[in-house]
XYZ file of C-alpha atoms in Angstrom:
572
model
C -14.299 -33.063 -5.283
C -13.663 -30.751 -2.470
C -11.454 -31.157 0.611
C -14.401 -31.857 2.838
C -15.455 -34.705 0.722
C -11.926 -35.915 -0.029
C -11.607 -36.047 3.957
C -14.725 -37.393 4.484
C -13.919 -40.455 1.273
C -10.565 -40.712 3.588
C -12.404 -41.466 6.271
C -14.748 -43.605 4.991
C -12.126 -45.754 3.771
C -10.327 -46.293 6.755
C -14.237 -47.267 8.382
C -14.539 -49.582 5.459
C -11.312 -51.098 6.288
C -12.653 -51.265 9.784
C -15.777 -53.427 8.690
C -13.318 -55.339 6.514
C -11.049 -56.600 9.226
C -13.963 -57.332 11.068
C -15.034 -59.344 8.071
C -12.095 -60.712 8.314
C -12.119 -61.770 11.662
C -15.551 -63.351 11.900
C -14.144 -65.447 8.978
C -11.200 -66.615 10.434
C -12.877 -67.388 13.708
C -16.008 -69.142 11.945
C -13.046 -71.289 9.914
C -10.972 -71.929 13.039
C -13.842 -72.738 14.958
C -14.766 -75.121 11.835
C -11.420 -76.586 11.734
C -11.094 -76.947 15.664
C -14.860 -78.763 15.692
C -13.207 -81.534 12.599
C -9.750 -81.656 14.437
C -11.861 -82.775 17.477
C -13.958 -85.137 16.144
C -11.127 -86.504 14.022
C -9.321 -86.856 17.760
C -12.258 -88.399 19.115
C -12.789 -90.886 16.111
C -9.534 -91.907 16.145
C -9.983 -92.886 19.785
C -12.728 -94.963 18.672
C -10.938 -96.382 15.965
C -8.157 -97.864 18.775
C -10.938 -99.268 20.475
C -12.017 -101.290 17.907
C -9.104 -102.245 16.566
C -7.062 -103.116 19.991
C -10.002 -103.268 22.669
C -11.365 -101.938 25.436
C -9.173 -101.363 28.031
C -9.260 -104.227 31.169
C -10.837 -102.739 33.861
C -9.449 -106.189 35.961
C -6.055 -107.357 36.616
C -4.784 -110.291 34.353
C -7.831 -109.425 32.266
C -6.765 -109.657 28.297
C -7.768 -106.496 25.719
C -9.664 -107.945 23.238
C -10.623 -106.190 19.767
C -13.686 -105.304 18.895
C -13.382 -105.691 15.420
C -13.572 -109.364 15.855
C -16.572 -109.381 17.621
C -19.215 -107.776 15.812
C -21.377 -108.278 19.266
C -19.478 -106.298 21.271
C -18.602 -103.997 18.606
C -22.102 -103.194 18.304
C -23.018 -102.517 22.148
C -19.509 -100.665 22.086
C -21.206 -98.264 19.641
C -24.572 -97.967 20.853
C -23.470 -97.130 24.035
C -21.898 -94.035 22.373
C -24.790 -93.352 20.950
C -26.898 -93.423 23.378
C -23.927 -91.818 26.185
C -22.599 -89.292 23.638
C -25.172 -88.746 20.994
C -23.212 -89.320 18.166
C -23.244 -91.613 14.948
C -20.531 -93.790 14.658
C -19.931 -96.330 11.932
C -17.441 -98.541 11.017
C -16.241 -100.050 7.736
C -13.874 -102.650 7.016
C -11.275 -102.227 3.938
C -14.056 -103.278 1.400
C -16.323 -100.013 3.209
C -18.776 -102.728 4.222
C -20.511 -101.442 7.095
C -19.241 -103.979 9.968
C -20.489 -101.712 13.031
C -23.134 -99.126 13.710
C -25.276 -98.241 16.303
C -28.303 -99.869 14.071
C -28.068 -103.573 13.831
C -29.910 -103.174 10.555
C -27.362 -101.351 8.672
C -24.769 -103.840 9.490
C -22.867 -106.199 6.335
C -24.188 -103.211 3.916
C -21.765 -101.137 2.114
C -20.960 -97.642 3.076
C -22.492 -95.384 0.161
C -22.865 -91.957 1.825
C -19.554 -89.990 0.727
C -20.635 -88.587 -2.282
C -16.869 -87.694 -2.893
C -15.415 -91.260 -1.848
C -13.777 -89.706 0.993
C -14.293 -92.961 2.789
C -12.091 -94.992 -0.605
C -9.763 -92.085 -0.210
C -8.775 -92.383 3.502
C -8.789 -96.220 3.531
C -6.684 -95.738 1.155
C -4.065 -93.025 1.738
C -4.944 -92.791 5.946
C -5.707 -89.170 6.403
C -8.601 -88.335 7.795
C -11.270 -86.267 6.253
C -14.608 -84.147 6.627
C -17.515 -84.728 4.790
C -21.546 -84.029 4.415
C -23.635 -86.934 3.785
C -26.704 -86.225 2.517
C -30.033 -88.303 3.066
C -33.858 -87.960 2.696
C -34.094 -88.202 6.606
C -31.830 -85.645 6.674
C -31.513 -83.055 3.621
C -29.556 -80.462 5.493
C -26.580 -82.454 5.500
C -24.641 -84.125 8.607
C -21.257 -83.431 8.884
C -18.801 -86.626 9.192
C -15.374 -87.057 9.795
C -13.919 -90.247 8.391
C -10.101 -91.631 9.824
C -8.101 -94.564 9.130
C -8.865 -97.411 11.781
C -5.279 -98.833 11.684
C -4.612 -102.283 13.260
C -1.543 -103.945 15.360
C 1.218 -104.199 12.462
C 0.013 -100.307 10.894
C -2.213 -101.807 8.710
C -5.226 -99.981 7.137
C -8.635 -102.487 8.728
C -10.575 -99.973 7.814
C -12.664 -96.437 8.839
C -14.487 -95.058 11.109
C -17.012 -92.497 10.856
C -18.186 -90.307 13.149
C -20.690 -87.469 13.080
C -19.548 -84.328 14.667
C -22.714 -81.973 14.071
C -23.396 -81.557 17.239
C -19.445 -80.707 17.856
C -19.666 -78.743 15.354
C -22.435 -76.292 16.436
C -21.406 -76.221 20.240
C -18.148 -74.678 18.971
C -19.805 -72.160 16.279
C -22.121 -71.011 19.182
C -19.086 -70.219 21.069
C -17.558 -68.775 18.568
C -21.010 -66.875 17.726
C -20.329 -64.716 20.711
C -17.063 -63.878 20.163
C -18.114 -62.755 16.585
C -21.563 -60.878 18.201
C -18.722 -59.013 20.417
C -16.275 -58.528 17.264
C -19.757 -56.957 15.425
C -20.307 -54.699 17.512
C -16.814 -53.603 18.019
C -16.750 -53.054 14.417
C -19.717 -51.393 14.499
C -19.063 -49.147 16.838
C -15.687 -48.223 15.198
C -16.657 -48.071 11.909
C -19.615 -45.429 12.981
C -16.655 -43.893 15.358
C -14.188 -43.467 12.388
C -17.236 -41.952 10.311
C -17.790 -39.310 13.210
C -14.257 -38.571 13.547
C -13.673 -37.966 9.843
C -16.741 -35.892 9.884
C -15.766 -33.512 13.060
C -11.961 -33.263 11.663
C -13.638 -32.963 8.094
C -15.401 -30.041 9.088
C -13.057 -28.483 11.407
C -10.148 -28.253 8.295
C -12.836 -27.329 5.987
C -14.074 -24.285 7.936
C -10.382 -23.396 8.825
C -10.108 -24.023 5.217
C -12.936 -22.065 4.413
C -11.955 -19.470 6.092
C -8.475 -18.918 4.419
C -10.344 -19.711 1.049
C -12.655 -16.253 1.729
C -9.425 -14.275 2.931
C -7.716 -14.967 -0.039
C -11.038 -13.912 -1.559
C -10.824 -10.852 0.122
C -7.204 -9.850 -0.277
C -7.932 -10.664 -4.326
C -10.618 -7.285 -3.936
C -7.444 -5.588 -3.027
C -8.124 -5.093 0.708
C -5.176 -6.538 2.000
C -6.358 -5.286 5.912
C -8.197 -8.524 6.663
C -6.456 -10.953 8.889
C -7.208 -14.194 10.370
C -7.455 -15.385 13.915
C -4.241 -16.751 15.201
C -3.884 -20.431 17.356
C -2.950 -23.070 17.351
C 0.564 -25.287 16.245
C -0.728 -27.081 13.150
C -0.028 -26.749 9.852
C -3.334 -24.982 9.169
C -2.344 -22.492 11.995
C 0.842 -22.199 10.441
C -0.515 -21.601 6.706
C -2.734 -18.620 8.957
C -0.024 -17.376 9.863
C 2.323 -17.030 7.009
C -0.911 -15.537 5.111
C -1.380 -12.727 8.019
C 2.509 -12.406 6.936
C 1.723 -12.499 3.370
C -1.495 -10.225 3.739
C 0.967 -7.245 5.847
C 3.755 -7.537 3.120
C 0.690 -7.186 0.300
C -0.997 -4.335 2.606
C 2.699 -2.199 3.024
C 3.739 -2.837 -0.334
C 0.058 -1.547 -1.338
C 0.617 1.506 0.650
C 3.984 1.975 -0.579
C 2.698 1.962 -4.394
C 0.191 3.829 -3.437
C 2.338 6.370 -2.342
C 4.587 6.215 -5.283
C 1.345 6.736 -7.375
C 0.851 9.844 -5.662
C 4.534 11.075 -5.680
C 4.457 10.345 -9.427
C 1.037 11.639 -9.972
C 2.637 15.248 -7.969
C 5.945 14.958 -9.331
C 4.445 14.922 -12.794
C 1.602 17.323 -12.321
C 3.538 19.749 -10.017
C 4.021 23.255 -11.992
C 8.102 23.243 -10.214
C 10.239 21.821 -12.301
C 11.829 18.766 -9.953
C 15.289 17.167 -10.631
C 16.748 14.307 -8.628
C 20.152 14.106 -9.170
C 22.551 10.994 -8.033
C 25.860 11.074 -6.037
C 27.862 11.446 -9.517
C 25.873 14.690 -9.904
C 23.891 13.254 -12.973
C 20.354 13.839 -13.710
C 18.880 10.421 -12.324
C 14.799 11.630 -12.774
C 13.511 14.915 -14.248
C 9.429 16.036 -14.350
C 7.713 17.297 -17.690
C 8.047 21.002 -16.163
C 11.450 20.620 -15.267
C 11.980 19.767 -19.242
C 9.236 22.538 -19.893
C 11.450 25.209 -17.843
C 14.632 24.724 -19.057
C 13.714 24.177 -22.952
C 15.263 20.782 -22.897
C 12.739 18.142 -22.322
C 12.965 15.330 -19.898
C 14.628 13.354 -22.258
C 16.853 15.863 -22.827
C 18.130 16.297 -18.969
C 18.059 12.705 -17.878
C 21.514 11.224 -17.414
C 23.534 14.609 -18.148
C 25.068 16.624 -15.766
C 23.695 19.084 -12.990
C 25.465 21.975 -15.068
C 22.431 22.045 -17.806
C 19.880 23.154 -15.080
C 22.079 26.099 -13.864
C 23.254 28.867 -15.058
C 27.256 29.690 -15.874
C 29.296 29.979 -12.610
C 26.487 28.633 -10.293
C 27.573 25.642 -8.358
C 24.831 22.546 -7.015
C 25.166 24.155 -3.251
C 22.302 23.303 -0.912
C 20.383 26.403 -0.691
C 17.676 28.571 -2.546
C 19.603 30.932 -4.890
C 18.541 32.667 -8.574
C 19.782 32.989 -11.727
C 19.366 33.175 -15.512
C 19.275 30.344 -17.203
C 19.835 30.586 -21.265
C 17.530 28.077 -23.205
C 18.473 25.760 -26.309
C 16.945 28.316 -28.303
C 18.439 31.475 -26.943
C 15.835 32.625 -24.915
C 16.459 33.286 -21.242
C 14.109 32.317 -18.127
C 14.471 34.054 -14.617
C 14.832 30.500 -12.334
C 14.659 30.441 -9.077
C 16.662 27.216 -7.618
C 16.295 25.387 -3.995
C 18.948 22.499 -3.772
C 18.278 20.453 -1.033
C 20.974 17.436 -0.482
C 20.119 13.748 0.094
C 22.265 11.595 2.553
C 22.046 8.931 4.777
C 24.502 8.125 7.598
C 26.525 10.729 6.803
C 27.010 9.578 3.048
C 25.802 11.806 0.262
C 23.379 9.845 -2.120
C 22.413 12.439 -4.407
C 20.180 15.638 -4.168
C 16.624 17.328 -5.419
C 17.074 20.444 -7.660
C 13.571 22.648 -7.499
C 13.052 25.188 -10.147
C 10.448 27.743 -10.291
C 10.257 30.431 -13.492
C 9.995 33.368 -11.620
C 10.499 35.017 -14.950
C 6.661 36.842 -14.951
C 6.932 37.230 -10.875
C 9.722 38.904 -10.920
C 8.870 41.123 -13.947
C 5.362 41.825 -11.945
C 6.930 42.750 -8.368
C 9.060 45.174 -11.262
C 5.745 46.824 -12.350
C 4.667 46.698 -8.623
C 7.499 48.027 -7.511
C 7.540 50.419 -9.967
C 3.862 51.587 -9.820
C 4.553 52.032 -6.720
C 7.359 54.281 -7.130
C 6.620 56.005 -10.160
C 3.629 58.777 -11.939
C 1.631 56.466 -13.362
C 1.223 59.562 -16.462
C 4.522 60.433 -17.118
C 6.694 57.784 -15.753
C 8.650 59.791 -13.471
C 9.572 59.018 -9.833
C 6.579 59.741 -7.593
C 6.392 61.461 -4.019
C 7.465 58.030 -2.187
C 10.623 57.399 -4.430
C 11.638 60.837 -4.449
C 11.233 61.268 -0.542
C 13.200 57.684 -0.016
C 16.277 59.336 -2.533
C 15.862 62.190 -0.607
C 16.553 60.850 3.070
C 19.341 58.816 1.663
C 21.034 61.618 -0.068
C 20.564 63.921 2.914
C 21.624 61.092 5.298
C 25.020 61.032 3.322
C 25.652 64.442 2.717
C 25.454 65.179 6.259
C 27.456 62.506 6.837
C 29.837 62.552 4.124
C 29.940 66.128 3.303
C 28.554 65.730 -0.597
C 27.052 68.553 -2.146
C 23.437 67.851 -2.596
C 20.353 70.148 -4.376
C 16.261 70.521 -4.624
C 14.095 72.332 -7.409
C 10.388 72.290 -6.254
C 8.851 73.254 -9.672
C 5.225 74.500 -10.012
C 3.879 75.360 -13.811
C 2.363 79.029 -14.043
C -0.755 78.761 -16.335
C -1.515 75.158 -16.153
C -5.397 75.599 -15.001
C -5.869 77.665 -17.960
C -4.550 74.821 -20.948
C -6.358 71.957 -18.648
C -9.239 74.058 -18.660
C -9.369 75.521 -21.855
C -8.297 72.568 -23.938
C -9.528 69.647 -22.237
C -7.281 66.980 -19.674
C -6.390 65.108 -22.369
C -4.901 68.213 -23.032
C -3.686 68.931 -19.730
C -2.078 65.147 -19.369
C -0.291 65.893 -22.675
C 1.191 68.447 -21.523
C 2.213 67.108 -18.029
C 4.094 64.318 -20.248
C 5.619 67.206 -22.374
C 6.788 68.634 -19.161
C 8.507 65.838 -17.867
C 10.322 64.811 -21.068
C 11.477 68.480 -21.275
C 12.316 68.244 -17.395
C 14.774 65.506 -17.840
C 16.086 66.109 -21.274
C 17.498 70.021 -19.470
C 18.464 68.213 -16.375
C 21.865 65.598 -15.536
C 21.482 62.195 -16.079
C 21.969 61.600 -12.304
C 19.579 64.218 -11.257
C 15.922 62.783 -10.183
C 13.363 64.279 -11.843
C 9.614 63.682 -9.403
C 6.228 64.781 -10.251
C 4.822 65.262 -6.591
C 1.524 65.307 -7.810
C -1.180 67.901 -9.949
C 1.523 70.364 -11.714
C 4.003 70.271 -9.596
C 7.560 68.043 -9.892
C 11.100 68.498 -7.477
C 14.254 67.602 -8.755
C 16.727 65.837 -6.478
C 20.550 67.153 -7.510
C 23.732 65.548 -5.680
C 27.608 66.501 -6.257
C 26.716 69.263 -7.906
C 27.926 73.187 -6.718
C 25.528 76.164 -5.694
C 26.242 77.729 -9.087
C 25.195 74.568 -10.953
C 22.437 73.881 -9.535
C 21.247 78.077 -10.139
C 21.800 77.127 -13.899
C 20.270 73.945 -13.743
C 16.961 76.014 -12.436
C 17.354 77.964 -15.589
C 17.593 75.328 -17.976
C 14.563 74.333 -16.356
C 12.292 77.777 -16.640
C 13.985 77.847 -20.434
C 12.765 74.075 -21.222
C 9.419 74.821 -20.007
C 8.920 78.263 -21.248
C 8.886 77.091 -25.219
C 5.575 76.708 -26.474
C 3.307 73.297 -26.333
C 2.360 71.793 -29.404
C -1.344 69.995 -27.398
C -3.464 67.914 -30.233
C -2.018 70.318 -33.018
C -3.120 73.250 -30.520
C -0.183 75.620 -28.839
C 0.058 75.582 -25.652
C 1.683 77.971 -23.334
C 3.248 77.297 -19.447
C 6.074 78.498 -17.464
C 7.184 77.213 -14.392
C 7.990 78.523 -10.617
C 11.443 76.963 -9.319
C 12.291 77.496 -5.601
C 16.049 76.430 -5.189
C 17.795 75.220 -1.968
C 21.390 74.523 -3.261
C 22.917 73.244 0.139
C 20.726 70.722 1.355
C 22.993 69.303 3.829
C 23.254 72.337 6.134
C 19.310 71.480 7.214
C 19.059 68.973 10.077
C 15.678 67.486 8.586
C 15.240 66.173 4.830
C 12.033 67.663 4.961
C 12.854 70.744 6.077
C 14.934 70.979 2.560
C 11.673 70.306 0.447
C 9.375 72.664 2.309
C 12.320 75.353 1.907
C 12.128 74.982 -1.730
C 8.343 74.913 -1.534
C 8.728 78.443 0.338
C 11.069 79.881 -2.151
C 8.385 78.367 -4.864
C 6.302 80.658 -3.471
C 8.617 83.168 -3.708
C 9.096 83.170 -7.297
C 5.339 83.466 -7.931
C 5.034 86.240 -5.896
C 7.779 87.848 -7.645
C 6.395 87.741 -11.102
C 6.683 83.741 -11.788
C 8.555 82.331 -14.708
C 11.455 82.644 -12.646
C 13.597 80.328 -9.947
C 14.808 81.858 -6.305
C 17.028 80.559 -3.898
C 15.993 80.181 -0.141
C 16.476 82.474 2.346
C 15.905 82.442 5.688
C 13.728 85.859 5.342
C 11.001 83.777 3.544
C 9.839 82.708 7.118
C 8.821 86.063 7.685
C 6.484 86.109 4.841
C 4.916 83.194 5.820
C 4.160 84.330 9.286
C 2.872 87.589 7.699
C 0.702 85.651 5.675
C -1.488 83.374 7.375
C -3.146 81.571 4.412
C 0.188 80.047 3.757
C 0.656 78.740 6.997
C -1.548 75.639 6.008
C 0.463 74.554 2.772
C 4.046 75.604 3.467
C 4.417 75.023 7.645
C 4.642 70.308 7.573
C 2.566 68.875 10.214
C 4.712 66.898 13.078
C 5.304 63.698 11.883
C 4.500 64.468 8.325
C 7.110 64.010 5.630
C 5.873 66.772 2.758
C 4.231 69.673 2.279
C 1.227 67.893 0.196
C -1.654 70.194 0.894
C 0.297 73.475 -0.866
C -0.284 72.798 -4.189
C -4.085 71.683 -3.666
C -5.109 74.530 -1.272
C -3.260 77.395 -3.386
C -4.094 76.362 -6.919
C -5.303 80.001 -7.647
C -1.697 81.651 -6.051
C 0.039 79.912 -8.612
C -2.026 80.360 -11.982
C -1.169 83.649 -13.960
């Protein structure tokens, strides 16, 4: 049973309730009015009863009362008159319940045999009165009697009188009649009222009820944004209410775990390693690439101290900083950390560790770096590093007075082995060249190849008369033969020297001086080094097919066209 038809049973009860104390009510009114009608005629027959038994009263003065009982006579016009007046039956018995008075003449000296109950026997002899039908074949509906004591001068019992009080009876029931027709309809109309009531209020809770029945429904689905209309001070409105409430603290709490799904779901899947530490400085969470990073697991880090995720002498700072971290199983990872400290109103909570392996990064920017910087064939420092080396050491020597040096090398006879034996060949013996280069020169010195056969050599602290034999050891290393795919090669090299860098204003006016004096040893035979001299200017305005590869163009920082436009000066 729902709560509409609960409601509706509710009502139905108290409308049944109705009709019963209408019930009710036309009962006690139809007894009353029963009662009333006997208690009258009882009145009224006891009335008659004293005028039997005592007289008339005298209607003259010094006229004498005289009973009626002992003048049967009288007794009998006494009655008929009430008869006739009154329209009633009245009889009366002596103590024997012989009939000693009556309106018929004919019925007189015969016994009384119409109380069916002997409530005639039963008054005479106790003297209360009582109410009776008598039945007859002139009359089978019944007549309703009322017999009373007739009591005489010294209280004694004469008798009884009976008297018929149907017509009493039914003036008072049609009186009452009304009164009930009035209480009917009252019912009536109350009961149907209550009905329409309980139906109206049944149906407004049970669509208010409804209602909060399909919300629920809906929050169940997991939407949690539905909310119901608010109004109203009852305790349905109230229940509304406090499920809006309830329906908001499902929605944010929702949202919430929805968000800590996604945290987790990032935190787990994010390729940092993420550490949140507490305000003891223990390892309160830890991800799977946190554990991956630093060898140990996540079981491994949780609830030990910030010191495993760091390296030796590296503090928990806020900050991004790097370091290398040694694993459990010796191995070491290039981490790069970004602390970042947690506090609220001023009070430190804890704080998120982020680690990244930078470990391949850094060994890539390395290669970059050093691509960059380097011959990709034989290793050595290219054009760019050697230039940057070369600005800072002439920077400082000016500055600081240091001694400081360039070789620009060129090999004599390189086309020929390139073209002869093949580039494999010719890259083989670049290689050759540059081992050779550095094994003859200083640990310190930089050894370039600035591109095709040609290399510079970058000396610092070192005197005029070192660097002259460090030239030699140079045309020495590279004059020895070349041992090319089990062929011989043979090279030599051009050196032009400038042993006192620092004197030039420019760096690059130091390596297109040695370029010059390059030159210079070619034309002088090759296989050789020369120092610059001012003089070699003078060549090169004599000869004007130089001008292009030894004079730099504004701006420019080397001499790169020389070796590519004057291949065939330097071959033997």
């Amino acid at each position: 049973m729902n709560v509409r038809q609960k409601l509706l049973s509710g009502y139905l009860v108290v409308a049944l309730m109705v009709a019963a104390t209408a019930l009710i009510a036309w009962y006690t009114d139809q007894t009353s009015a029963r009662r009333a009608a006997a208690l009258e005629a009882a009145q009224v027959a006891r009335g008659i009863g004293k005028d039997i038994a005592f007289g008339l009263p005298a209607y003259h003065v010094g006229e004498l009362e005289s009973p009626l009982y002992y003048s049967p006579s009288a007794m009998g016009n006494y009655l008929k008159r009430l008869h006739d007046s009154q329209h009633r039956s009245v009889v009366a018995v002596d103590y024997e319940k012989y009939i000693i008075g009556d309106a018929d003449p004919d019925n007189v000296g015969t016994k009384y045999t119409h109380d069916r109950g002997a409530e005639v026997t039963k008054t005479i002899a106790d003297g209360k009165s009582r109410v009776f039908v008598e039945t007859s074949p002139d009359h089978p509906e019944g007549i309703k009697q009322v017999v009373v004591p007739m009591i005489g001068s010294a209280q004694t019992v004469l008798g009884a009188v009976i008297v018929e009080y149907t017509p009493l009876y039914q003036q008072m029931m049609n009186g009452a009649r009304d009164a009930q027709t009035v209480l009917f309809i009252s019912a009536a109309i109350a009961f149907v009222l209550v009905l329409l009531l309980g139906y109206l209020l049944a149906s407004s809770v049970t669509r208010r009820i409804s209602k909060l029945t399909a919300a629920a429904g809906v929050i169940r689905t997991g939407d949690y944004t539905h909310r119901l209309p608010a109004g109203g001070a009852d305790e349905i409105a109230r229940l509304a209410v406090a499920f809006n409430a309830m329906a908001e603290q499902l929605d944010k709490s929702a949202r919430e775990i929805l968000a800590k799904e996604y945290t987790d779901s990032i935190l787990a899947n994010a390729g940092e390693g993420i550490c949140g530490l507490d305000a003891g400085g223990r390892i309160a969470f830890a991800n799977a690439a946190a554990g991956r990073i630093t060898g140990l697991g996540v079981a491994g880090l949780l609830q030990r101290d910030a010191s495993v995720l760091l390296p030796a002498g590296l503090e928990p700072t806020p900050g991004t900083t790097e370091g290398r971290l040694q694993r459990p199983d010796h191995s070491t990872v290039r981490i790069e950390y970004t602390i970042s400290e947690i506090d609220k109103a001023g009070h430190r909570l804890g704080a998120v560790i982020v680690l990244r392996d930078v470990s391949r990064q850094r060994a890539l920017e390395f290669d970059l770096r050093h691509q960059a910087l380097h011959d990709a064939l034989t290793g050595l420092p290219n054009r760019k590093l050697l230039i940057s080396r070369l600005e800072e050491a002439h920077a400082c020597a000016r500055s600081g007075g240091e001694a400081l040096a360039v070789l620009y090398l060129d090999l004599d006879g390189f086309k020929r082995v390139n073209d002869s034996l093949g580039h494999d060949a010719g890259d083989l013996l670049l290689q050759s060249a540059a081992q050779r280069l550095t094994g003859a020169l200083r640990p310190q010195d930089t050894v370039a190849r600035l591109g095709g056969d040609e290399f510079a050599v970058l000396i610092v602290g070192a005197r005029p008369d070192d660097v002259e034999l460090l030239a030699q050891t140079c045309v020495d290393a590279l004059s020895r033969p070349f041992v090319l795919n089990s062929r011989e090669g043979l090279v030599s090299v051009s050196v032009g020297v400038v042993p006192d860098a620092s004197r030039y204003a420019r760096f690059d006016e130091v390596l297109r001086n040695a370029d010059l004096a390059m030159y210079a040893a070619k034309d002088q035979g090759k296989n050789r080094w020369l120092r610059f001299e001012d003089r070699m200017h003078e060549r090169l305005r004599n000869r004007p097919e130089l001008i292009g590869a030894a004079v730099i163009r504004p701006g420019a920082h080397l001499p790169a066209a020389v070796a590519d436009l004057h291949q065939d000066e330097r071959s033997p």
